[in-house]
Amino acid sequence: MKLGSEIIEISDNLSFSEFKEILRNKNPIFLEVFKDKSVKYFLNLTEIIDTNIFLKDGDEIAFLPPVTGG
Amino acid sequence: MIKITKNAFNLEEEFLKIQDSSNGGYSFFLGTVREDIKNKKNKIQSIILECYEKLAVKQLSDIRAQAIKNWNLNNCLIIHRIGKLFLGEKIVLIITASAHRENAIRACEFIIDNLKVNVALWKFNVSNGEEEPVNFKNKDKEKFLKWSEVIKY
């Protein structure tokens, strides 16, 4: 999978876990992404561990596989 | 200074940007595109580097600040290229500047070890027109984790 981005409109007070469910239904690739323990989640450029946080307008979410730069 | 760029860079020009009479030593790390000697059937012709630039700049800035604080550096420059690069081309340059050589050398090694496992960059090998993602190496993570005994957070 290569880098990509998309703007998604969501309802207010949606949790990150609920957002993951939306993505799973939107594209089956996210079934694999969310099973993969090596994928890291970032919210507004900060890594997040707790997926029970709530999202707000303008938030930027990223799902990143292990990096291989250098 | 942090820079992520598609353009080639010149070592002397970059050195002159951080050269100063307060420095007694500099350490350089230059990473280049290597031929994959283990895979002789599908020789690599080039690589492609992708980047989540906003995050990578933030991560590199954090790493740079950590290195400056921990090893009392006078300056530090990190350049990472993205896009398509051919065999032998320069990928990454790190220059650390310090009053004493030991600090510059240690900080330079810390920065590349950290970058390899924590910065939002991804490498793809290009062979016969096909792109294949480069796998993350556990030995890189093990090497980085050894710094937890050294670095003061």
PDB file of C-alpha atoms in Angstrom:
ATOM      1  CA  MET A   1       0.000   0.000   0.000  1.00  0.00           C
ATOM      2  CA  LYS A   2       1.331   3.460  -0.936  1.00  0.00           C
ATOM      3  CA  LEU A   3       0.777   6.821   0.690  1.00  0.00           C
ATOM      4  CA  GLY A   4      -2.635   8.307   0.190  1.00  0.00           C
ATOM      5  CA  SER A   5      -5.059  10.692   1.829  1.00  0.00           C
ATOM      6  CA  GLU A   6      -8.746  11.466   1.838  1.00  0.00           C
ATOM      7  CA  ILE A   7     -11.060  13.965   3.524  1.00  0.00           C
ATOM      8  CA  ILE A   8     -13.911  12.201   5.316  1.00  0.00           C
ATOM      9  CA  GLU A   9     -16.924  13.911   6.867  1.00  0.00           C
ATOM     10  CA  ILE A  10     -18.035  12.417  10.175  1.00  0.00           C
ATOM     11  CA  SER A  11     -20.639  13.241  12.812  1.00  0.00           C
ATOM     12  CA  ASP A  12     -19.759  15.122  16.003  1.00  0.00           C
ATOM     13  CA  ASN A  13     -18.528  13.210  19.055  1.00  0.00           C
ATOM     14  CA  LEU A  14     -17.342  10.212  17.086  1.00  0.00           C
ATOM     15  CA  SER A  15     -14.755   8.123  18.887  1.00  0.00           C
ATOM     16  CA  PHE A  16     -11.606   6.935  17.157  1.00  0.00           C
ATOM     17  CA  SER A  17     -12.839   3.339  17.577  1.00  0.00           C
ATOM     18  CA  GLU A  18     -16.098   4.224  15.814  1.00  0.00           C
ATOM     19  CA  PHE A  19     -14.147   5.941  13.075  1.00  0.00           C
ATOM     20  CA  LYS A  20     -12.150   2.747  12.549  1.00  0.00           C
ATOM     21  CA  GLU A  21     -15.438   0.896  12.039  1.00  0.00           C
ATOM     22  CA  ILE A  22     -16.451   3.413   9.350  1.00  0.00           C
ATOM     23  CA  LEU A  23     -13.143   2.826   7.567  1.00  0.00           C
ATOM     24  CA  ARG A  24     -13.526  -0.960   7.767  1.00  0.00           C
ATOM     25  CA  ASN A  25     -16.899  -0.673   6.029  1.00  0.00           C
ATOM     26  CA  LYS A  26     -15.546   1.811   3.497  1.00  0.00           C
ATOM     27  CA  ASN A  27     -12.572  -0.254   2.355  1.00  0.00           C
ATOM     28  CA  PRO A  28     -11.727  -3.888   3.255  1.00  0.00           C
ATOM     29  CA  ILE A  29      -8.005  -3.059   3.303  1.00  0.00           C
ATOM     30  CA  PHE A  30      -8.600  -1.544   6.743  1.00  0.00           C
ATOM     31  CA  LEU A  31      -9.541  -5.012   8.070  1.00  0.00           C
ATOM     32  CA  GLU A  32      -5.888  -5.920   7.493  1.00  0.00           C
ATOM     33  CA  VAL A  33      -4.535  -2.552   8.613  1.00  0.00           C
ATOM     34  CA  PHE A  34      -6.274  -2.725  11.993  1.00  0.00           C
ATOM     35  CA  LYS A  35      -5.210  -6.334  12.598  1.00  0.00           C
ATOM     36  CA  ASP A  36      -1.573  -5.492  11.976  1.00  0.00           C
ATOM     37  CA  LYS A  37       0.098  -4.765  15.328  1.00  0.00           C
ATOM     38  CA  SER A  38       3.024  -3.050  13.626  1.00  0.00           C
ATOM     39  CA  VAL A  39       0.807  -0.240  12.262  1.00  0.00           C
ATOM     40  CA  LYS A  40       0.995   2.963  14.321  1.00  0.00           C
ATOM     41  CA  TYR A  41      -1.851   5.470  14.639  1.00  0.00           C
ATOM     42  CA  PHE A  42      -1.259   9.221  14.591  1.00  0.00           C
ATOM     43  CA  LEU A  43      -3.716  12.004  15.391  1.00  0.00           C
ATOM     44  CA  ASN A  44      -2.577  15.493  14.379  1.00  0.00           C
ATOM     45  CA  LEU A  45       1.062  14.309  14.114  1.00  0.00           C
ATOM     46  CA  THR A  46       1.108  12.683  17.562  1.00  0.00           C
ATOM     47  CA  GLU A  47       1.106   8.929  18.067  1.00  0.00           C
ATOM     48  CA  ILE A  48      -1.954   7.663  19.903  1.00  0.00           C
ATOM     49  CA  ILE A  49      -2.377   4.443  21.839  1.00  0.00           C
ATOM     50  CA  ASP A  50      -5.819   5.008  23.388  1.00  0.00           C
ATOM     51  CA  THR A  51      -8.464   4.656  20.663  1.00  0.00           C
ATOM     52  CA  ASN A  52     -11.306   5.829  22.926  1.00  0.00           C
ATOM     53  CA  ILE A  53     -10.535   9.478  22.295  1.00  0.00           C
ATOM     54  CA  PHE A  54     -13.070  11.605  20.417  1.00  0.00           C
ATOM     55  CA  LEU A  55     -12.493  13.290  17.095  1.00  0.00           C
ATOM     56  CA  LYS A  56     -13.169  16.908  16.204  1.00  0.00           C
ATOM     57  CA  ASP A  57     -13.482  18.948  13.039  1.00  0.00           C
ATOM     58  CA  GLY A  58     -10.167  19.265  11.188  1.00  0.00           C
ATOM     59  CA  ASP A  59      -8.412  16.334  12.853  1.00  0.00           C
ATOM     60  CA  GLU A  60      -5.777  14.584  10.749  1.00  0.00           C
ATOM     61  CA  ILE A  61      -5.430  10.847  11.261  1.00  0.00           C
ATOM     62  CA  ALA A  62      -2.673   8.651   9.854  1.00  0.00           C
ATOM     63  CA  PHE A  63      -2.086   4.891   9.848  1.00  0.00           C
ATOM     64  CA  LEU A  64       1.579   4.189   9.365  1.00  0.00           C
ATOM     65  CA  PRO A  65       3.382   0.908   8.672  1.00  0.00           C
ATOM     66  CA  PRO A  66       6.931   0.442  10.050  1.00  0.00           C
ATOM     67  CA  VAL A  67       9.231   3.062   8.564  1.00  0.00           C
ATOM     68  CA  THR A  68      12.249   2.276   6.365  1.00  0.00           C
ATOM     69  CA  GLY A  69      14.013   5.545   5.632  1.00  0.00           C
ATOM     70  CA  GLY A  70      17.692   6.387   6.021  1.00  0.00           C
TER      71      GLY A  70
ATOM     72  CA  MET B   1      18.455  22.728  10.001  1.00  0.00           C
ATOM     73  CA  ILE B   2      16.069  20.074   8.726  1.00  0.00           C
ATOM     74  CA  LYS B   3      15.369  19.551   5.044  1.00  0.00           C
ATOM     75  CA  ILE B   4      13.352  16.980   3.113  1.00  0.00           C
ATOM     76  CA  THR B   5      13.941  17.398  -0.585  1.00  0.00           C
ATOM     77  CA  LYS B   6      13.732  15.802  -4.026  1.00  0.00           C
ATOM     78  CA  ASN B   7      16.914  17.611  -5.023  1.00  0.00           C
ATOM     79  CA  ALA B   8      20.520  16.446  -4.797  1.00  0.00           C
ATOM     80  CA  PHE B   9      22.774  18.204  -2.300  1.00  0.00           C
ATOM     81  CA  ASN B  10      26.440  19.161  -2.224  1.00  0.00           C
ATOM     82  CA  LEU B  11      28.465  18.055   0.812  1.00  0.00           C
ATOM     83  CA  GLU B  12      30.787  21.089   0.922  1.00  0.00           C
ATOM     84  CA  GLU B  13      27.917  23.561   0.535  1.00  0.00           C
ATOM     85  CA  GLU B  14      26.006  21.924   3.371  1.00  0.00           C
ATOM     86  CA  PHE B  15      29.109  21.827   5.590  1.00  0.00           C
ATOM     87  CA  LEU B  16      29.661  25.554   5.066  1.00  0.00           C
ATOM     88  CA  LYS B  17      26.151  26.208   6.433  1.00  0.00           C
ATOM     89  CA  ILE B  18      27.125  24.989   9.895  1.00  0.00           C
ATOM     90  CA  GLN B  19      30.873  25.665   9.901  1.00  0.00           C
ATOM     91  CA  ASP B  20      31.855  27.894  12.830  1.00  0.00           C
ATOM     92  CA  SER B  21      35.023  28.647  14.793  1.00  0.00           C
ATOM     93  CA  SER B  22      33.345  27.425  18.001  1.00  0.00           C
ATOM     94  CA  ASN B  23      33.385  23.876  16.625  1.00  0.00           C
ATOM     95  CA  GLY B  24      36.350  21.598  17.238  1.00  0.00           C
ATOM     96  CA  GLY B  25      34.866  18.585  15.468  1.00  0.00           C
ATOM     97  CA  TYR B  26      32.209  17.550  13.011  1.00  0.00           C
ATOM     98  CA  SER B  27      30.771  14.144  12.329  1.00  0.00           C
ATOM     99  CA  PHE B  28      29.181  13.247   8.998  1.00  0.00           C
ATOM    100  CA  PHE B  29      26.880  10.396   8.087  1.00  0.00           C
ATOM    101  CA  LEU B  30      26.008   9.957   4.440  1.00  0.00           C
ATOM    102  CA  GLY B  31      23.600   7.213   3.400  1.00  0.00           C
ATOM    103  CA  THR B  32      23.520   6.170  -0.269  1.00  0.00           C
ATOM    104  CA  VAL B  33      21.549   3.792  -2.502  1.00  0.00           C
ATOM    105  CA  ARG B  34      23.175   0.365  -2.353  1.00  0.00           C
ATOM    106  CA  GLU B  35      22.888  -2.503  -4.778  1.00  0.00           C
ATOM    107  CA  ASP B  36      21.137  -5.453  -3.123  1.00  0.00           C
ATOM    108  CA  ILE B  37      23.905  -8.059  -3.161  1.00  0.00           C
ATOM    109  CA  LYS B  38      21.662 -10.788  -1.697  1.00  0.00           C
ATOM    110  CA  ASN B  39      19.168 -10.636  -4.546  1.00  0.00           C
ATOM    111  CA  LYS B  40      21.218 -11.184  -7.689  1.00  0.00           C
ATOM    112  CA  LYS B  41      18.280 -12.306  -9.863  1.00  0.00           C
ATOM    113  CA  ASN B  42      16.268  -9.112  -9.397  1.00  0.00           C
ATOM    114  CA  LYS B  43      18.871  -6.406  -9.287  1.00  0.00           C
ATOM    115  CA  ILE B  44      17.699  -3.061  -8.027  1.00  0.00           C
ATOM    116  CA  GLN B  45      17.884  -0.277 -10.579  1.00  0.00           C
ATOM    117  CA  SER B  46      16.626   2.464  -8.284  1.00  0.00           C
ATOM    118  CA  ILE B  47      14.641   3.137  -5.144  1.00  0.00           C
ATOM    119  CA  ILE B  48      11.648   5.325  -4.403  1.00  0.00           C
ATOM    120  CA  LEU B  49      11.393   7.125  -1.087  1.00  0.00           C
ATOM    121  CA  GLU B  50       7.980   8.230   0.138  1.00  0.00           C
ATOM    122  CA  CYS B  51       7.385  10.539   3.047  1.00  0.00           C
ATOM    123  CA  TYR B  52       4.589  11.876   5.244  1.00  0.00           C
ATOM    124  CA  GLU B  53       6.355  15.199   5.200  1.00  0.00           C
ATOM    125  CA  LYS B  54       4.586  17.151   7.947  1.00  0.00           C
ATOM    126  CA  LEU B  55       5.166  14.328  10.419  1.00  0.00           C
ATOM    127  CA  ALA B  56       8.712  13.566   9.243  1.00  0.00           C
ATOM    128  CA  VAL B  57       9.787  17.200   9.706  1.00  0.00           C
ATOM    129  CA  LYS B  58       8.336  17.216  13.222  1.00  0.00           C
ATOM    130  CA  GLN B  59      10.025  13.902  14.084  1.00  0.00           C
ATOM    131  CA  LEU B  60      13.389  15.002  12.692  1.00  0.00           C
ATOM    132  CA  SER B  61      13.133  18.302  14.576  1.00  0.00           C
ATOM    133  CA  ASP B  62      12.470  16.411  17.816  1.00  0.00           C
ATOM    134  CA  ILE B  63      15.415  14.048  17.205  1.00  0.00           C
ATOM    135  CA  ARG B  64      17.690  16.988  16.373  1.00  0.00           C
ATOM    136  CA  ALA B  65      16.670  18.845  19.543  1.00  0.00           C
ATOM    137  CA  GLN B  66      17.288  15.713  21.618  1.00  0.00           C
ATOM    138  CA  ALA B  67      20.757  15.249  20.139  1.00  0.00           C
ATOM    139  CA  ILE B  68      21.706  18.904  20.640  1.00  0.00           C
ATOM    140  CA  LYS B  69      20.603  18.780  24.278  1.00  0.00           C
ATOM    141  CA  ASN B  70      22.134  15.431  25.129  1.00  0.00           C
ATOM    142  CA  TRP B  71      25.535  15.954  23.499  1.00  0.00           C
ATOM    143  CA  ASN B  72      25.744  19.730  23.846  1.00  0.00           C
ATOM    144  CA  LEU B  73      26.061  20.214  20.089  1.00  0.00           C
ATOM    145  CA  ASN B  74      26.675  23.637  18.617  1.00  0.00           C
ATOM    146  CA  ASN B  75      24.715  22.763  15.504  1.00  0.00           C
ATOM    147  CA  CYS B  76      23.182  19.910  13.573  1.00  0.00           C
ATOM    148  CA  LEU B  77      21.987  19.518  10.014  1.00  0.00           C
ATOM    149  CA  ILE B  78      19.761  16.730   8.686  1.00  0.00           C
ATOM    150  CA  ILE B  79      18.806  16.356   5.019  1.00  0.00           C
ATOM    151  CA  HIS B  80      16.720  13.467   3.671  1.00  0.00           C
ATOM    152  CA  ARG B  81      15.871  13.007   0.030  1.00  0.00           C
ATOM    153  CA  ILE B  82      12.597  11.674  -1.336  1.00  0.00           C
ATOM    154  CA  GLY B  83      11.446  10.550  -4.768  1.00  0.00           C
ATOM    155  CA  LYS B  84      13.306   8.311  -7.220  1.00  0.00           C
ATOM    156  CA  LEU B  85      17.014   7.720  -6.571  1.00  0.00           C
ATOM    157  CA  PHE B  86      19.457   5.594  -8.558  1.00  0.00           C
ATOM    158  CA  LEU B  87      22.303   3.340  -7.355  1.00  0.00           C
ATOM    159  CA  GLY B  88      25.035   5.288  -5.596  1.00  0.00           C
ATOM    160  CA  GLU B  89      22.965   8.446  -5.144  1.00  0.00           C
ATOM    161  CA  LYS B  90      22.914  10.259  -1.813  1.00  0.00           C
ATOM    162  CA  ILE B  91      19.853   9.598   0.379  1.00  0.00           C
ATOM    163  CA  VAL B  92      20.532  11.137   3.760  1.00  0.00           C
ATOM    164  CA  LEU B  93      23.095  13.510   5.236  1.00  0.00           C
ATOM    165  CA  ILE B  94      23.637  14.209   8.923  1.00  0.00           C
ATOM    166  CA  ILE B  95      26.279  16.651  10.134  1.00  0.00           C
ATOM    167  CA  THR B  96      26.793  17.252  13.841  1.00  0.00           C
ATOM    168  CA  ALA B  97      29.039  20.042  15.109  1.00  0.00           C
ATOM    169  CA  SER B  98      30.526  20.205  18.566  1.00  0.00           C
ATOM    170  CA  ALA B  99      33.438  21.633  20.540  1.00  0.00           C
ATOM    171  CA  HIS B 100      34.756  18.065  20.924  1.00  0.00           C
ATOM    172  CA  ARG B 101      34.789  15.151  18.501  1.00  0.00           C
ATOM    173  CA  GLU B 102      33.325  12.491  20.789  1.00  0.00           C
ATOM    174  CA  ASN B 103      30.053  14.349  21.242  1.00  0.00           C
ATOM    175  CA  ALA B 104      29.724  14.971  17.521  1.00  0.00           C
ATOM    176  CA  ILE B 105      30.368  11.298  16.668  1.00  0.00           C
ATOM    177  CA  ARG B 106      27.992   9.871  19.273  1.00  0.00           C
ATOM    178  CA  ALA B 107      25.214  12.326  18.396  1.00  0.00           C
ATOM    179  CA  CYS B 108      25.531  11.556  14.685  1.00  0.00           C
ATOM    180  CA  GLU B 109      25.176   7.827  15.324  1.00  0.00           C
ATOM    181  CA  PHE B 110      22.181   8.430  17.610  1.00  0.00           C
ATOM    182  CA  ILE B 111      20.422  10.505  14.952  1.00  0.00           C
ATOM    183  CA  ILE B 112      20.756   7.927  12.155  1.00  0.00           C
ATOM    184  CA  ASP B 113      19.775   5.043  14.464  1.00  0.00           C
ATOM    185  CA  ASN B 114      16.700   7.013  15.558  1.00  0.00           C
ATOM    186  CA  LEU B 115      15.774   8.122  12.041  1.00  0.00           C
ATOM    187  CA  LYS B 116      15.893   4.534  10.734  1.00  0.00           C
ATOM    188  CA  VAL B 117      13.130   3.353  13.073  1.00  0.00           C
ATOM    189  CA  ASN B 118      11.057   6.415  13.914  1.00  0.00           C
ATOM    190  CA  VAL B 119      10.747   8.857  11.020  1.00  0.00           C
ATOM    191  CA  ALA B 120       7.842   8.698   8.542  1.00  0.00           C
ATOM    192  CA  LEU B 121       9.801   7.668   5.450  1.00  0.00           C
ATOM    193  CA  TRP B 122       9.347   4.516   3.376  1.00  0.00           C
ATOM    194  CA  LYS B 123      11.688   2.934   0.874  1.00  0.00           C
ATOM    195  CA  PHE B 124      10.656   0.895  -2.191  1.00  0.00           C
ATOM    196  CA  ASN B 125      13.134  -1.072  -4.293  1.00  0.00           C
ATOM    197  CA  VAL B 126      12.581  -0.778  -8.040  1.00  0.00           C
ATOM    198  CA  SER B 127      13.562  -3.833 -10.043  1.00  0.00           C
ATOM    199  CA  ASN B 128      12.483  -4.487 -13.666  1.00  0.00           C
ATOM    200  CA  GLY B 129       9.832  -1.788 -13.337  1.00  0.00           C
ATOM    201  CA  GLU B 130       8.280  -3.350 -10.217  1.00  0.00           C
ATOM    202  CA  GLU B 131       8.212  -1.541  -6.879  1.00  0.00           C
ATOM    203  CA  GLU B 132       8.644  -3.595  -3.743  1.00  0.00           C
ATOM    204  CA  PRO B 133       8.498  -2.152  -0.227  1.00  0.00           C
ATOM    205  CA  VAL B 134      11.683  -2.554   1.797  1.00  0.00           C
ATOM    206  CA  ASN B 135      11.037  -4.506   4.981  1.00  0.00           C
ATOM    207  CA  PHE B 136      11.609  -3.020   8.412  1.00  0.00           C
ATOM    208  CA  LYS B 137      14.680  -4.597  10.032  1.00  0.00           C
ATOM    209  CA  ASN B 138      14.453  -5.702  13.658  1.00  0.00           C
ATOM    210  CA  LYS B 139      18.213  -5.257  14.038  1.00  0.00           C
ATOM    211  CA  ASP B 140      17.677  -1.511  13.411  1.00  0.00           C
ATOM    212  CA  LYS B 141      15.145  -1.396  16.234  1.00  0.00           C
ATOM    213  CA  GLU B 142      17.460  -3.318  18.560  1.00  0.00           C
ATOM    214  CA  LYS B 143      20.276  -0.889  17.782  1.00  0.00           C
ATOM    215  CA  PHE B 144      18.064   2.121  18.454  1.00  0.00           C
ATOM    216  CA  LEU B 145      16.762   0.685  21.745  1.00  0.00           C
ATOM    217  CA  LYS B 146      20.327   0.556  23.081  1.00  0.00           C
ATOM    218  CA  TRP B 147      20.286   4.365  23.129  1.00  0.00           C
ATOM    219  CA  SER B 148      17.676   4.314  25.922  1.00  0.00           C
ATOM    220  CA  GLU B 149      20.567   3.524  28.264  1.00  0.00           C
ATOM    221  CA  VAL B 150      22.417   6.642  27.120  1.00  0.00           C
ATOM    222  CA  ILE B 151      19.970   9.387  26.206  1.00  0.00           C
ATOM    223  CA  LYS B 152      18.501  11.684  28.869  1.00  0.00           C
ATOM    224  CA  TYR B 153      14.818  12.303  28.054  1.00  0.00           C
TER     225      TYR B 153
END
